[in-house]
PDB file of N, CA and C in Angstrom:
ATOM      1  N   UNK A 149       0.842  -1.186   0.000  1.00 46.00           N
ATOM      2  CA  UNK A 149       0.000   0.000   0.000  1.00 46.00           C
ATOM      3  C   UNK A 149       0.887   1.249   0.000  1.00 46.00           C
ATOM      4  N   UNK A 150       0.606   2.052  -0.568  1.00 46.00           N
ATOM      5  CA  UNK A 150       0.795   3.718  -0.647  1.00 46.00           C
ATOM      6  C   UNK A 150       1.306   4.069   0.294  1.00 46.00           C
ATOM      7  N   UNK A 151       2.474   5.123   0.733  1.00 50.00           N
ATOM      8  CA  UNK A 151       2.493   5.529   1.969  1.00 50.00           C
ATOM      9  C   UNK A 151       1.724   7.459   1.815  1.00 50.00           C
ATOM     10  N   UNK A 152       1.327   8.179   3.419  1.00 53.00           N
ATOM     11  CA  UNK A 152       0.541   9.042   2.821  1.00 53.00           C
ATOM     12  C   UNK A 152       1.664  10.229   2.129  1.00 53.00           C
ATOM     13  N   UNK A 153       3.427  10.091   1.893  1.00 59.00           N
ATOM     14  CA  UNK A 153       4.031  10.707   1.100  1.00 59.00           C
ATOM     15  C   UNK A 153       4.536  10.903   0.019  1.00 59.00           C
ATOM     16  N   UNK A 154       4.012   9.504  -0.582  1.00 82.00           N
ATOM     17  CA  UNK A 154       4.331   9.480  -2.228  1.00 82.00           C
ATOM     18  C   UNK A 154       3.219  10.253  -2.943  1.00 82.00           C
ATOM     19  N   UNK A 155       2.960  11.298  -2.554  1.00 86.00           N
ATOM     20  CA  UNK A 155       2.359  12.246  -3.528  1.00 86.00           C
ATOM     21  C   UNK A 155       2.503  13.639  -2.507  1.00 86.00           C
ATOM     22  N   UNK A 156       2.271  14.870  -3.518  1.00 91.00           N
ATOM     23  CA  UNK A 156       2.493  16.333  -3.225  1.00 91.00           C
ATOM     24  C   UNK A 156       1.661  17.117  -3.799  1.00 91.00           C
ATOM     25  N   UNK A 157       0.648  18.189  -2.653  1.00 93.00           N
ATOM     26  CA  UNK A 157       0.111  19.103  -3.870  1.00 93.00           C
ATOM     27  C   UNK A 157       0.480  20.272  -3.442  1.00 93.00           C
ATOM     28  N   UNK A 158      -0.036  20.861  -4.267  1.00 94.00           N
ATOM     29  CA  UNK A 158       0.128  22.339  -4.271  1.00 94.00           C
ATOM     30  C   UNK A 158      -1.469  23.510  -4.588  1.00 94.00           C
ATOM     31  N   UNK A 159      -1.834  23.688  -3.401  1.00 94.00           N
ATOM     32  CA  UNK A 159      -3.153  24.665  -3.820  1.00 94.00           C
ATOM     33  C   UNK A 159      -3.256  25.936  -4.296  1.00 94.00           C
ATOM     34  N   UNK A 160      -3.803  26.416  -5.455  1.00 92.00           N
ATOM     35  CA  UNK A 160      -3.851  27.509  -5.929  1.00 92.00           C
ATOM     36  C   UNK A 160      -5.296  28.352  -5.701  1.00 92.00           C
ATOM     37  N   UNK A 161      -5.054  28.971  -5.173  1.00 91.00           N
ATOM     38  CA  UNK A 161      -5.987  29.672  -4.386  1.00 91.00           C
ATOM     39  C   UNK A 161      -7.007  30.554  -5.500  1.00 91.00           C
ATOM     40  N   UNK A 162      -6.290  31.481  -6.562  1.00 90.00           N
ATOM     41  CA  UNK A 162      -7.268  32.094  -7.517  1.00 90.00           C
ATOM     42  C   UNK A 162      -8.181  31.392  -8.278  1.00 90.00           C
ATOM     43  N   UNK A 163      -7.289  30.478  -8.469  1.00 92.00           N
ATOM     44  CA  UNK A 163      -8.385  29.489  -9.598  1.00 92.00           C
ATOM     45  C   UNK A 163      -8.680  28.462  -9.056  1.00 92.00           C
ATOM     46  N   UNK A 164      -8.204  28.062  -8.061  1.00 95.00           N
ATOM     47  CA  UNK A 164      -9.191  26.781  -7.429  1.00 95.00           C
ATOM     48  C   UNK A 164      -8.623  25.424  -7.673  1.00 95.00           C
ATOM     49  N   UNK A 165      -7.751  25.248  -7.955  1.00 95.00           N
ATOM     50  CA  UNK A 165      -6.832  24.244  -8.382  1.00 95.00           C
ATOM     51  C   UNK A 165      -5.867  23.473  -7.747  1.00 95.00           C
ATOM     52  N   UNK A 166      -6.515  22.334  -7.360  1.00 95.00           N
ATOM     53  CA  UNK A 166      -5.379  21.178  -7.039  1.00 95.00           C
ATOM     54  C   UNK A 166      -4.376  20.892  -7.387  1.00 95.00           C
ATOM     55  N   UNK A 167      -3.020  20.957  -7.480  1.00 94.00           N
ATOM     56  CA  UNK A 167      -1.575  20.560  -8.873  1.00 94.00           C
ATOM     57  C   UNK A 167      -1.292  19.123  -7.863  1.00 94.00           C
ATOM     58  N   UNK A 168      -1.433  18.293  -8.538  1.00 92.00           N
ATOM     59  CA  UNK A 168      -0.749  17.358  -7.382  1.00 92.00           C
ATOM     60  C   UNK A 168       0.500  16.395  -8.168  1.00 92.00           C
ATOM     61  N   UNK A 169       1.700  15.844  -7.408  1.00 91.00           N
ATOM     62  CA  UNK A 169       2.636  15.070  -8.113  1.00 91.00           C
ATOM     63  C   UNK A 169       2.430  14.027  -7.356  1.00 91.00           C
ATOM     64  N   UNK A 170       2.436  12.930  -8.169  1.00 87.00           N
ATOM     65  CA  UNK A 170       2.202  11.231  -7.875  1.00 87.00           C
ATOM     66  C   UNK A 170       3.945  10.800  -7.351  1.00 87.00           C
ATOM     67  N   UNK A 171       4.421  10.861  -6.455  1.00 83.00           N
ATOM     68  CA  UNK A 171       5.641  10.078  -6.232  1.00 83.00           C
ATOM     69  C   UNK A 171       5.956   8.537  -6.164  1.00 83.00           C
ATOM     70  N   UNK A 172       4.988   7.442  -6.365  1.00 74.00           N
ATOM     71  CA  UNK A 172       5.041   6.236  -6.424  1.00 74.00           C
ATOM     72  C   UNK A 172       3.949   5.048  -7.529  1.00 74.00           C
ATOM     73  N   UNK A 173       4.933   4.102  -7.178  1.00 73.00           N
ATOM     74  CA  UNK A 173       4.697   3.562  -8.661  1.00 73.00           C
ATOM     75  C   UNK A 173       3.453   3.077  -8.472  1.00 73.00           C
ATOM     76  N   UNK A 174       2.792   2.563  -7.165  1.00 69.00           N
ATOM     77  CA  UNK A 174       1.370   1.523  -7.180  1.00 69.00           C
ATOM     78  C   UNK A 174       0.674   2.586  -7.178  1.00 69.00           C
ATOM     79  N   UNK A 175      -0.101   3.100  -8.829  1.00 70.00           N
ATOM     80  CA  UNK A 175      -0.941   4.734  -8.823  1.00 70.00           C
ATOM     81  C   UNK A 175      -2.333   3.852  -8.823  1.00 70.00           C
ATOM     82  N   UNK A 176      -2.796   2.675  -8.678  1.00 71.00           N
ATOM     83  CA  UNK A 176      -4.165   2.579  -8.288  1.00 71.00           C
ATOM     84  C   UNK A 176      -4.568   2.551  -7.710  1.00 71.00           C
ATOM     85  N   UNK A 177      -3.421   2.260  -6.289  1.00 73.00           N
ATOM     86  CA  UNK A 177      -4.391   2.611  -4.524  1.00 73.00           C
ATOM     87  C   UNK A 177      -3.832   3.758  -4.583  1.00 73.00           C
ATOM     88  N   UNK A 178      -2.777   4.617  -4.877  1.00 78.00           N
ATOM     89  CA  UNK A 178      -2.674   5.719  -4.254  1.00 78.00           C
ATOM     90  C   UNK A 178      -3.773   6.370  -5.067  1.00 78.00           C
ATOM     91  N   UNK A 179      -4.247   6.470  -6.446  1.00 78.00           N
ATOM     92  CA  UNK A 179      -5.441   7.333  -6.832  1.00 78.00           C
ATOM     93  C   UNK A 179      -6.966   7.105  -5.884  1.00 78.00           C
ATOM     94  N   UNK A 180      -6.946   6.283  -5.579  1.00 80.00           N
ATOM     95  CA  UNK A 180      -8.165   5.945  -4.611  1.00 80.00           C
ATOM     96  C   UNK A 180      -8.157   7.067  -3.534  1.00 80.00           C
ATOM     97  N   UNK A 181      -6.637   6.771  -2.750  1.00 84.00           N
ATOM     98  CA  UNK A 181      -6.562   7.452  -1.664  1.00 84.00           C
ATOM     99  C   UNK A 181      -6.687   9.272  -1.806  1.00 84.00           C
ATOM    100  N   UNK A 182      -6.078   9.699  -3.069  1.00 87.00           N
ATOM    101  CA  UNK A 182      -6.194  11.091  -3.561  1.00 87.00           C
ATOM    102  C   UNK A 182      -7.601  11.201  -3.816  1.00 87.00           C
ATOM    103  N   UNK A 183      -8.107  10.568  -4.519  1.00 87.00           N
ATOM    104  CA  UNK A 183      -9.635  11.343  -4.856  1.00 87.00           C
ATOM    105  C   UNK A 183     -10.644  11.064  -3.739  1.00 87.00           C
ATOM    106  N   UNK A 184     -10.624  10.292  -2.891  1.00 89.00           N
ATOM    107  CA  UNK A 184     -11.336  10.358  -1.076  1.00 89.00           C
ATOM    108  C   UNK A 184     -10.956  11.726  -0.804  1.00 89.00           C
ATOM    109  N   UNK A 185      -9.536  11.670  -0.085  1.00 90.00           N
ATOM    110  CA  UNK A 185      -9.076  12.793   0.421  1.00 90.00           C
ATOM    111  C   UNK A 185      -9.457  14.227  -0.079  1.00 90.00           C
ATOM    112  N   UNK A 186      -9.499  14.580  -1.769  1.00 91.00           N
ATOM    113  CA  UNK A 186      -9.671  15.411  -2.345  1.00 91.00           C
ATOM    114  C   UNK A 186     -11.621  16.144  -2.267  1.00 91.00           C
ATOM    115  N   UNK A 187     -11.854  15.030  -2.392  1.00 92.00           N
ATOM    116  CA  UNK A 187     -13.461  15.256  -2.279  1.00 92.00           C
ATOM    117  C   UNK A 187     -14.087  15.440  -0.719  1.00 92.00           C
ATOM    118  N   UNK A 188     -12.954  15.130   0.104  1.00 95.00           N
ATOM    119  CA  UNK A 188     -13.402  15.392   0.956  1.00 95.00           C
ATOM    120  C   UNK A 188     -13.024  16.912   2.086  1.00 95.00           C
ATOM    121  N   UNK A 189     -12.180  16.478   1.221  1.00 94.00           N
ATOM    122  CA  UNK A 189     -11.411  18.151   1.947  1.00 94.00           C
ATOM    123  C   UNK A 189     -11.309  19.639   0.876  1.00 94.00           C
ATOM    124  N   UNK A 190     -10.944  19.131  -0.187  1.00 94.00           N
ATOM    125  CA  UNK A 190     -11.286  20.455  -1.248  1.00 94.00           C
ATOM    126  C   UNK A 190     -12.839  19.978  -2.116  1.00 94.00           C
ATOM    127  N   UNK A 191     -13.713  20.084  -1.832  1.00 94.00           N
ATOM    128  CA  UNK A 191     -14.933  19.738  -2.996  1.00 94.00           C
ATOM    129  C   UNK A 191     -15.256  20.449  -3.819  1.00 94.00           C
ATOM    130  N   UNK A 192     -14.698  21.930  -3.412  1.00 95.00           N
ATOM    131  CA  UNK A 192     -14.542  22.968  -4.906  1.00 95.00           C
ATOM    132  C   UNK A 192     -13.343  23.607  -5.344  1.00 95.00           C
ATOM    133  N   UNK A 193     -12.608  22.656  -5.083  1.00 96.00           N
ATOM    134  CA  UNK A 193     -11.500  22.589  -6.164  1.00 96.00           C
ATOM    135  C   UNK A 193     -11.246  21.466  -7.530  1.00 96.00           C
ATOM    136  N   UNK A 194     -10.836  21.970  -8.850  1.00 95.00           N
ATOM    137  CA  UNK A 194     -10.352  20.829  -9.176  1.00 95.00           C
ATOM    138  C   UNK A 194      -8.964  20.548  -9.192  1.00 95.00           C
ATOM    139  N   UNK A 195      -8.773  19.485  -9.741  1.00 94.00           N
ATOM    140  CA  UNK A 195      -7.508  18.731  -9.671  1.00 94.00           C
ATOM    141  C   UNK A 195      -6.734  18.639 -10.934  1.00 94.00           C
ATOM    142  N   UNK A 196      -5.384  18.412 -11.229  1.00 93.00           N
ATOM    143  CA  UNK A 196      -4.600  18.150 -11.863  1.00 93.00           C
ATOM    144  C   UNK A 196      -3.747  17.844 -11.781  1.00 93.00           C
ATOM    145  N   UNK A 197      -3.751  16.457 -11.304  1.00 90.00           N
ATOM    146  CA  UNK A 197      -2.439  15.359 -11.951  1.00 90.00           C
ATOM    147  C   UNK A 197      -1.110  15.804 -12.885  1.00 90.00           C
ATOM    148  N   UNK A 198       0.168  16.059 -12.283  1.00 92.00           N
ATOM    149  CA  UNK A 198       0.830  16.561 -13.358  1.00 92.00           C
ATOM    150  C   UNK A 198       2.218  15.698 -13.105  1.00 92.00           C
ATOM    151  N   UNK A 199       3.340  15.987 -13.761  1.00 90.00           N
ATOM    152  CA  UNK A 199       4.549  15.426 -13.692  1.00 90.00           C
ATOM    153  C   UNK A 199       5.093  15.972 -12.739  1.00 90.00           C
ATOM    154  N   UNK A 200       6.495  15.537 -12.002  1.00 91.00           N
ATOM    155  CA  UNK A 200       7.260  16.123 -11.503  1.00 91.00           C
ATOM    156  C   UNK A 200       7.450  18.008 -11.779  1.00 91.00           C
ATOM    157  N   UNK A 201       7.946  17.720 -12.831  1.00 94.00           N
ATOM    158  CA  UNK A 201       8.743  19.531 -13.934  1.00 94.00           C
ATOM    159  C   UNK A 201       7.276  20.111 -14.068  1.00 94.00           C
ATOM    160  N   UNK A 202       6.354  19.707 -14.172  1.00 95.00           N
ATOM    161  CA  UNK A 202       5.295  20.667 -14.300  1.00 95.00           C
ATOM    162  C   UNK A 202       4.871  21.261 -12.936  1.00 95.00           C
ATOM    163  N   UNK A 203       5.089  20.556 -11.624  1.00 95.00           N
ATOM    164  CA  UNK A 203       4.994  20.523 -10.638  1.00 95.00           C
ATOM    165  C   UNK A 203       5.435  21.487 -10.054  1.00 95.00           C
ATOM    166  N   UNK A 204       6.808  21.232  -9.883  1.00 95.00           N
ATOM    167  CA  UNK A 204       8.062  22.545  -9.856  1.00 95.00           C
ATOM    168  C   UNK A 204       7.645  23.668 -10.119  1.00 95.00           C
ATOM    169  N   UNK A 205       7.579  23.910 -11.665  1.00 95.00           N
ATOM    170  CA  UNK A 205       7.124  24.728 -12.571  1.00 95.00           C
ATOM    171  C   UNK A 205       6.445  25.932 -11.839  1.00 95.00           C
ATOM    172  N   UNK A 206       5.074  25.199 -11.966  1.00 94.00           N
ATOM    173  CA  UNK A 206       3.882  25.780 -11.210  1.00 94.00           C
ATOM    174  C   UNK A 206       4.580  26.522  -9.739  1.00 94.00           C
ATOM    175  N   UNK A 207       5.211  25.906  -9.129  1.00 93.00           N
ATOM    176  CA  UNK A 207       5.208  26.392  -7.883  1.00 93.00           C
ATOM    177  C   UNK A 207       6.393  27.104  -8.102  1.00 93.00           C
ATOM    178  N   UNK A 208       7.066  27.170  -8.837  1.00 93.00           N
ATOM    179  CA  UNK A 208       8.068  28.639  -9.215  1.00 93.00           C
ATOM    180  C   UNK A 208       7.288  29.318  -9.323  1.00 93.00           C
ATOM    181  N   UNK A 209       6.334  29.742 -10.290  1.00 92.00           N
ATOM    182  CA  UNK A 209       5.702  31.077 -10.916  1.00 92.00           C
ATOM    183  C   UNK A 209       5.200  30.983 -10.114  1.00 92.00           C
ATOM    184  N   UNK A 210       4.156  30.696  -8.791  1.00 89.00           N
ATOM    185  CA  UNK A 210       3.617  31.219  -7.806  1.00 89.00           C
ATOM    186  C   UNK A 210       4.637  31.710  -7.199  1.00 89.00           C
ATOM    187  N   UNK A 211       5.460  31.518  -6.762  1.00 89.00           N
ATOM    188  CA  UNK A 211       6.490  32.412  -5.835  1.00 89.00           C
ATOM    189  C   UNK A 211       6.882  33.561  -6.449  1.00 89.00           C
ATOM    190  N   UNK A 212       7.045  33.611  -7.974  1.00 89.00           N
ATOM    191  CA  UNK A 212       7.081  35.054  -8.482  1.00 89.00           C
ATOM    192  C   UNK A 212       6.214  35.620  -8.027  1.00 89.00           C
ATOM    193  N   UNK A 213       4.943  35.308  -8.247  1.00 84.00           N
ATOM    194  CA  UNK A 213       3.838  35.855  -8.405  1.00 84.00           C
ATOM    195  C   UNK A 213       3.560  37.049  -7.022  1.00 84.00           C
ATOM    196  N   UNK A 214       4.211  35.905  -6.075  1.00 81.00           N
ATOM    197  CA  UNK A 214       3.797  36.820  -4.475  1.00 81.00           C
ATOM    198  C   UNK A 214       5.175  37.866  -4.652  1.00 81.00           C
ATOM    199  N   UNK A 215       5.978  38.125  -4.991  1.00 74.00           N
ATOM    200  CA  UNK A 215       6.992  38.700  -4.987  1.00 74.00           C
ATOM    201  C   UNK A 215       6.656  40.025  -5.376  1.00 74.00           C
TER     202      UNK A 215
END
C-alpha cells in the first residue's frame, strides 16, 4: 500500500486548483486514496495530476507571483 508521502500538492488559491505530483509507482491505490481525500477536503476545487517539472514549474511562478 501507498504511503501518505508518495504524492504532493500544491493549492492555488485564484483558480481553485489542485496541482498534485504522484511520487510512487502503485498509482491505483494511491489514486483511490487522492480522490477520497480530495473530495473530501477540497470539494470545490479541481484537480490536476501533473509530472514532476510541471509541478516545480507551477510552484516557481507562484512564488514570483507573491513577490
Amino acid at each position: 500500500m501507498a504511503s501518505p508521502t508518495s504524492w504532493e500538492f500544491y493549492k492555488e488559491f485564484e483558480t481553485k486548483i489542485l496541482w498534485v505530483k504522484i511520487c510512487a509507482q502503485d498509482l491505483e491505490v494511491l489514486d483511490i486514496s487522492i480522490n477520497k481525500w480530495w473530495k473530501k477536503r477540497y470539494p470545490e476545487y479541481k484537480i490536476r495530476v501533473v509530472s514532476k517539472k510541471e509541478f516545480e514549474l507551477i510552484k516557481m511562478q507562484a512564488k514570483k507571483k507573491e513577490k
